[in-house]
CSV table of C-alpha atoms in Angstrom, one decimal:
chain,number,residue,atom,x,y,z
A,1,MET,CA,-7.1,39.7,-0.5
A,2,ALA,CA,-7.6,39.7,3.0
A,3,GLU,CA,-5.3,38.4,5.4
A,4,GLU,CA,-7.9,36.6,7.1
A,5,ASN,CA,-8.8,34.5,4.2
A,6,LYS,CA,-6.0,33.9,2.1
A,7,VAL,CA,-5.8,31.0,0.2
A,8,THR,CA,-2.7,29.8,-1.9
A,9,LEU,CA,-2.4,26.4,-3.7
A,10,HIS,CA,0.9,25.0,-4.5
A,11,GLY,CA,0.7,23.0,-7.6
A,12,ALA,CA,2.5,21.7,-10.9
A,13,TRP,CA,1.0,22.5,-14.1
A,14,PRO,CA,1.4,18.6,-15.5
A,15,SER,CA,-0.4,16.9,-12.4
A,16,PRO,CA,-4.0,15.8,-12.6
A,17,TYR,CA,-4.3,15.9,-9.0
A,18,TYR,CA,-3.2,19.4,-9.0
A,19,HIS,CA,-6.4,19.8,-12.0
A,20,LYS,CA,-8.7,18.9,-9.5
A,21,VAL,CA,-8.2,21.5,-6.8
A,22,LYS,CA,-7.8,24.2,-9.3
A,23,LEU,CA,-11.3,23.4,-11.4
A,24,ALA,CA,-13.0,23.0,-7.9
A,25,LEU,CA,-11.5,26.8,-6.5
A,26,LYS,CA,-13.1,27.5,-9.9
A,27,VAL,CA,-16.6,26.5,-9.4
A,28,LYS,CA,-16.7,27.4,-5.7
A,29,GLY,CA,-15.7,31.1,-7.2
A,30,ILE,CA,-12.4,31.3,-4.9
A,31,VAL,CA,-9.8,33.5,-5.3
A,32,TYR,CA,-6.6,32.0,-4.3
A,33,GLU,CA,-2.7,32.5,-5.3
A,34,TYR,CA,-1.1,29.8,-7.2
A,35,VAL,CA,2.5,28.8,-6.5
A,36,GLU,CA,4.2,26.4,-9.4
A,37,GLU,CA,6.4,24.0,-7.7
A,38,ASP,CA,9.7,22.6,-9.6
A,39,LEU,CA,9.1,18.7,-8.4
A,40,ARG,CA,12.6,17.9,-9.3
A,41,ASN,CA,13.5,20.7,-7.0
A,42,LYS,CA,10.9,20.8,-4.3
A,43,SER,CA,10.9,24.1,-2.5
A,44,GLN,CA,11.1,24.5,1.2
A,45,LEU,CA,7.6,25.7,1.8
A,46,LEU,CA,6.3,22.3,0.0
A,47,LEU,CA,8.4,20.4,2.0
A,48,LYS,CA,7.4,22.2,5.3
A,49,TYR,CA,3.5,22.0,4.2
A,50,ASN,CA,3.4,18.3,3.2
A,51,PRO,CA,6.3,16.6,4.9
A,52,VAL,CA,4.5,13.0,4.8
A,53,TYR,CA,3.9,12.7,0.9
A,54,LYS,CA,6.5,15.6,-0.4
A,55,LYS,CA,3.8,16.4,-3.1
A,56,VAL,CA,1.3,18.7,-5.0
A,57,PRO,CA,-1.2,19.8,-4.6
A,58,VAL,CA,-1.0,21.1,-0.7
A,59,LEU,CA,-4.1,24.1,-0.4
A,60,VAL,CA,-3.1,26.9,2.0
A,61,HIS,CA,-5.9,28.5,4.0
A,62,ASN,CA,-5.1,31.2,6.9
A,63,GLY,CA,-1.2,29.6,7.0
A,64,LYS,CA,-3.1,25.9,7.7
A,65,PRO,CA,-1.8,23.2,4.8
A,66,ILE,CA,-4.2,21.0,3.9
A,67,ALA,CA,-2.9,18.2,1.5
A,68,GLU,CA,-4.1,15.1,-0.6
A,69,SER,CA,-6.3,16.5,-3.7
A,70,LEU,CA,-9.3,14.4,-2.3
A,71,VAL,CA,-9.0,15.9,1.3
A,72,ILE,CA,-8.6,19.5,-0.1
A,73,LEU,CA,-11.7,18.8,-2.0
A,74,GLU,CA,-14.1,17.8,1.0
A,75,TYR,CA,-12.4,20.8,2.7
A,76,ILE,CA,-13.5,23.2,0.1
A,77,ASP,CA,-17.0,22.2,0.1
A,78,GLU,CA,-17.2,22.2,3.9
A,79,THR,CA,-15.6,25.5,4.5
A,80,TRP,CA,-16.6,27.5,1.5
A,81,LYS,CA,-21.1,27.4,1.7
A,82,ASP,CA,-21.9,29.7,-1.2
A,83,GLY,CA,-21.7,28.2,-5.0
A,84,PRO,CA,-22.4,24.5,-5.7
A,85,LYS,CA,-21.9,22.0,-3.6
A,86,LEU,CA,-19.6,19.4,-4.6
A,87,LEU,CA,-21.1,16.5,-2.4
A,88,PRO,CA,-24.6,15.5,-2.3
A,89,GLN,CA,-25.8,15.5,1.3
A,90,ASP,CA,-27.7,12.3,1.4
A,91,PRO,CA,-25.1,10.0,3.5
A,92,TYR,CA,-25.2,6.8,0.8
A,93,LYS,CA,-25.0,9.4,-2.2
A,94,ARG,CA,-22.0,10.9,-0.5
A,95,ALA,CA,-20.5,7.5,-0.2
A,96,GLN,CA,-20.7,6.5,-3.3
A,97,VAL,CA,-18.9,9.8,-4.6
A,98,ARG,CA,-16.2,8.8,-2.5
A,99,PHE,CA,-15.8,5.6,-3.7
A,100,TRP,CA,-16.1,6.2,-7.0
A,101,ALA,CA,-13.3,9.2,-6.8
A,102,THR,CA,-10.7,6.9,-4.9
A,103,PHE,CA,-11.3,4.2,-8.0
A,104,LEU,CA,-10.2,6.9,-10.2
A,105,GLN,CA,-7.7,8.0,-8.8
A,106,GLN,CA,-6.1,4.0,-9.1
A,107,GLN,CA,-7.6,4.6,-13.0
A,108,PHE,CA,-4.8,7.3,-13.3
A,109,GLU,CA,-2.3,5.3,-11.5
A,110,ALA,CA,-2.8,2.7,-14.0
A,111,ILE,CA,-2.6,4.6,-17.1
A,112,ALA,CA,0.5,5.7,-16.1
A,113,SER,CA,1.8,2.6,-15.7
A,114,VAL,CA,0.7,2.2,-19.3
A,115,LEU,CA,2.8,5.7,-19.7
A,116,LYS,CA,6.0,4.1,-18.1
A,117,THR,CA,6.1,0.5,-19.8
A,118,ASP,CA,6.7,-1.3,-23.1
A,119,GLY,CA,5.9,-4.8,-24.1
A,120,GLU,CA,4.1,-7.7,-21.8
A,121,ALA,CA,4.1,-4.8,-18.9
A,122,GLN,CA,2.5,-2.5,-20.9
A,123,LYS,CA,-0.2,-4.6,-22.0
A,124,LYS,CA,-0.9,-6.2,-18.6
A,125,ALA,CA,-1.4,-2.4,-17.5
A,126,VAL,CA,-3.5,-2.0,-20.7
A,127,LYS,CA,-5.5,-4.6,-19.3
A,128,GLU,CA,-6.0,-3.1,-16.0
A,129,VAL,CA,-7.3,0.5,-17.4
A,130,ASN,CA,-9.7,-1.1,-20.3
A,131,GLU,CA,-11.0,-3.6,-16.9
A,132,LYS,CA,-11.3,-0.3,-14.5
A,133,LEU,CA,-13.1,1.4,-17.7
A,134,GLN,CA,-15.5,-1.2,-17.7
A,135,LEU,CA,-16.0,-1.6,-14.3
A,136,LEU,CA,-16.4,2.6,-13.7
A,137,GLU,CA,-18.9,2.0,-16.6
A,138,GLU,CA,-21.4,-0.6,-15.0
A,139,GLY,CA,-20.8,1.7,-11.4
A,140,LEU,CA,-22.6,4.5,-14.0
A,141,LYS,CA,-25.5,2.2,-15.0
A,142,ASN,CA,-26.2,1.3,-11.0
A,143,PHE,CA,-25.2,4.3,-8.7
A,144,PHE,CA,-25.5,7.3,-11.2
A,145,PRO,CA,-28.6,6.7,-13.7
A,146,ASP,CA,-28.2,10.4,-14.3
A,147,CYS,CA,-25.1,11.0,-14.9
A,148,SER,CA,-26.4,11.7,-18.6
A,149,LYS,CA,-27.8,14.6,-17.5
A,150,PRO,CA,-26.7,17.8,-19.2
A,151,VAL,CA,-23.5,19.6,-17.0
A,152,ASP,CA,-22.6,23.0,-16.4
A,153,SER,CA,-20.2,25.2,-14.0
A,154,GLU,CA,-23.4,25.5,-11.8
A,155,ASN,CA,-24.1,22.2,-11.0
A,156,LEU,CA,-20.1,20.4,-11.2
A,157,GLY,CA,-19.8,17.9,-8.3
A,158,LEU,CA,-16.9,16.3,-6.9
A,159,LEU,CA,-16.9,12.9,-9.0
A,160,ASP,CA,-17.5,15.3,-12.2
A,161,ILE,CA,-14.4,17.5,-11.2
A,162,VAL,CA,-12.0,14.0,-10.3
A,163,VAL,CA,-13.4,12.3,-13.9
A,164,SER,CA,-12.9,15.8,-16.1
A,165,CYS,CA,-9.2,16.0,-14.4
A,166,THR,CA,-8.5,12.2,-14.7
A,167,LEU,CA,-9.9,11.2,-18.2
A,168,GLY,CA,-10.3,14.9,-19.5
A,169,SER,CA,-6.7,14.8,-21.5
A,170,TYR,CA,-7.4,11.1,-22.5
A,171,LYS,CA,-7.1,12.2,-26.5
A,172,ALA,CA,-3.3,13.3,-25.6
A,173,GLN,CA,-2.6,10.4,-23.8
A,174,GLU,CA,-3.8,8.1,-26.8
A,175,GLU,CA,-1.6,10.2,-29.3
A,176,VAL,CA,1.5,9.3,-27.0
A,177,LEU,CA,0.8,5.8,-26.5
A,178,GLY,CA,-1.1,5.0,-29.9
A,179,ILE,CA,-3.8,2.8,-27.7
A,180,LYS,CA,-7.8,3.8,-27.9
A,181,PHE,CA,-8.8,4.4,-24.3
A,182,ILE,CA,-12.2,6.0,-24.1
A,183,ASP,CA,-14.4,4.6,-26.3
A,184,LEU,CA,-18.3,5.0,-27.4
A,185,GLU,CA,-19.2,1.6,-28.1
A,186,LYS,CA,-17.4,0.2,-25.0
A,187,THR,CA,-17.9,2.8,-22.6
A,188,PRO,CA,-20.6,5.1,-23.7
A,189,LEU,CA,-21.6,6.4,-20.8
A,190,VAL,CA,-17.9,7.2,-19.6
A,191,TYR,CA,-17.7,8.6,-23.4
A,192,SER,CA,-20.4,11.0,-22.9
A,193,TRP,CA,-20.0,11.9,-19.4
A,194,VAL,CA,-16.2,13.1,-20.2
A,195,THR,CA,-17.2,14.5,-23.7
A,196,ALA,CA,-19.7,16.9,-21.9
A,197,LEU,CA,-17.3,17.3,-18.8
A,198,ASN,CA,-14.7,18.7,-21.6
A,199,ASP,CA,-17.0,21.4,-23.4
A,200,LEU,CA,-17.3,22.9,-20.4
A,201,PRO,CA,-15.5,26.8,-20.4
A,202,VAL,CA,-14.3,26.1,-17.0
A,203,VAL,CA,-12.7,22.6,-17.4
A,204,LYS,CA,-11.2,23.8,-21.1
A,205,GLU,CA,-9.3,26.7,-18.9
A,206,THR,CA,-8.5,23.7,-16.5
A,207,LEU,CA,-6.8,21.4,-18.1
A,208,PRO,CA,-3.7,21.7,-19.7
A,209,PRO,CA,-2.5,23.1,-23.1
A,210,TYR,CA,-2.7,19.9,-25.6
A,211,GLU,CA,0.4,19.9,-27.8
A,212,LYS,CA,2.1,21.1,-24.3
A,213,TYR,CA,0.5,17.5,-22.7
A,214,VAL,CA,1.5,15.7,-25.8
A,215,ARG,CA,4.9,17.0,-25.4
A,216,PHE,CA,5.2,16.5,-21.4
A,217,LEU,CA,3.9,12.8,-21.9
A,218,LYS,CA,6.2,11.8,-24.5
A,219,TYR,CA,9.3,13.2,-22.4
A,220,VAL,CA,8.1,11.0,-19.5
A,221,ARG,CA,7.4,8.0,-21.5
A,222,GLN,CA,11.1,8.3,-23.2
A,223,ASN,CA,12.6,8.7,-19.7
A,224,ALA,CA,11.1,6.1,-17.9
A,225,LEU,CA,11.9,4.0,-20.8
A,226,LYS,CA,15.2,4.5,-20.9
A,227,SER,CA,16.1,4.3,-17.3
A,228,SER,CA,14.2,0.6,-17.7
A,229,THR,CA,16.5,0.1,-20.3
A,230,LEU,CA,19.6,1.1,-18.0
A,231,ASN,CA,18.3,-1.0,-15.3
A,232,THR,CA,18.0,-4.1,-16.8
A,233,SER,CA,21.1,-4.0,-18.8
A,234,SER,CA,23.9,-5.9,-17.5
């Protein structure tokens, strides 16, 4: 790869934020080098490239780092003109995509809260997840009436990428938690959208392997509950 167009992606395999950037690079056909980060022992490069949040993903293009997944997705779309456009040209539609992409980031944080809590705290977190899914369902009806159209790797947009990487592993989450999140009857548009995206080879290649992700989620949950027990004991 020529040095004048060198792309490096710093990520961590369980991170849905990293998966979004990985998927966008695949969709755009961008060749890149990958650096797997150990988030328990962050590299000096990661701390240098993202000194504010110290998190993945970080995209480094020609030596210049870009942090935060949604910012990176827009940078990719604006920098590499070839391949599918990730954002619509119409300003209003672009604004709506940005809004719902940010909303979905909050949805993942709500799901993470379910994973790391128990009892009443978990019930509250589950309620928040379900409320957000209902809001997303209504948003799809109002702003994206064609969201049920066939999807393929040639027409994936930014919101498709965010949905697939935020909600695409829902079955692993449901197995670990024993809680059903995405339901065909309650949220048919969301269910159909996620199912269609999950069937795409490019998405299957991007999301983490099912069994590996289940083991990771169990580990995170066990550690979180253990830590919570220790913090509340006298």
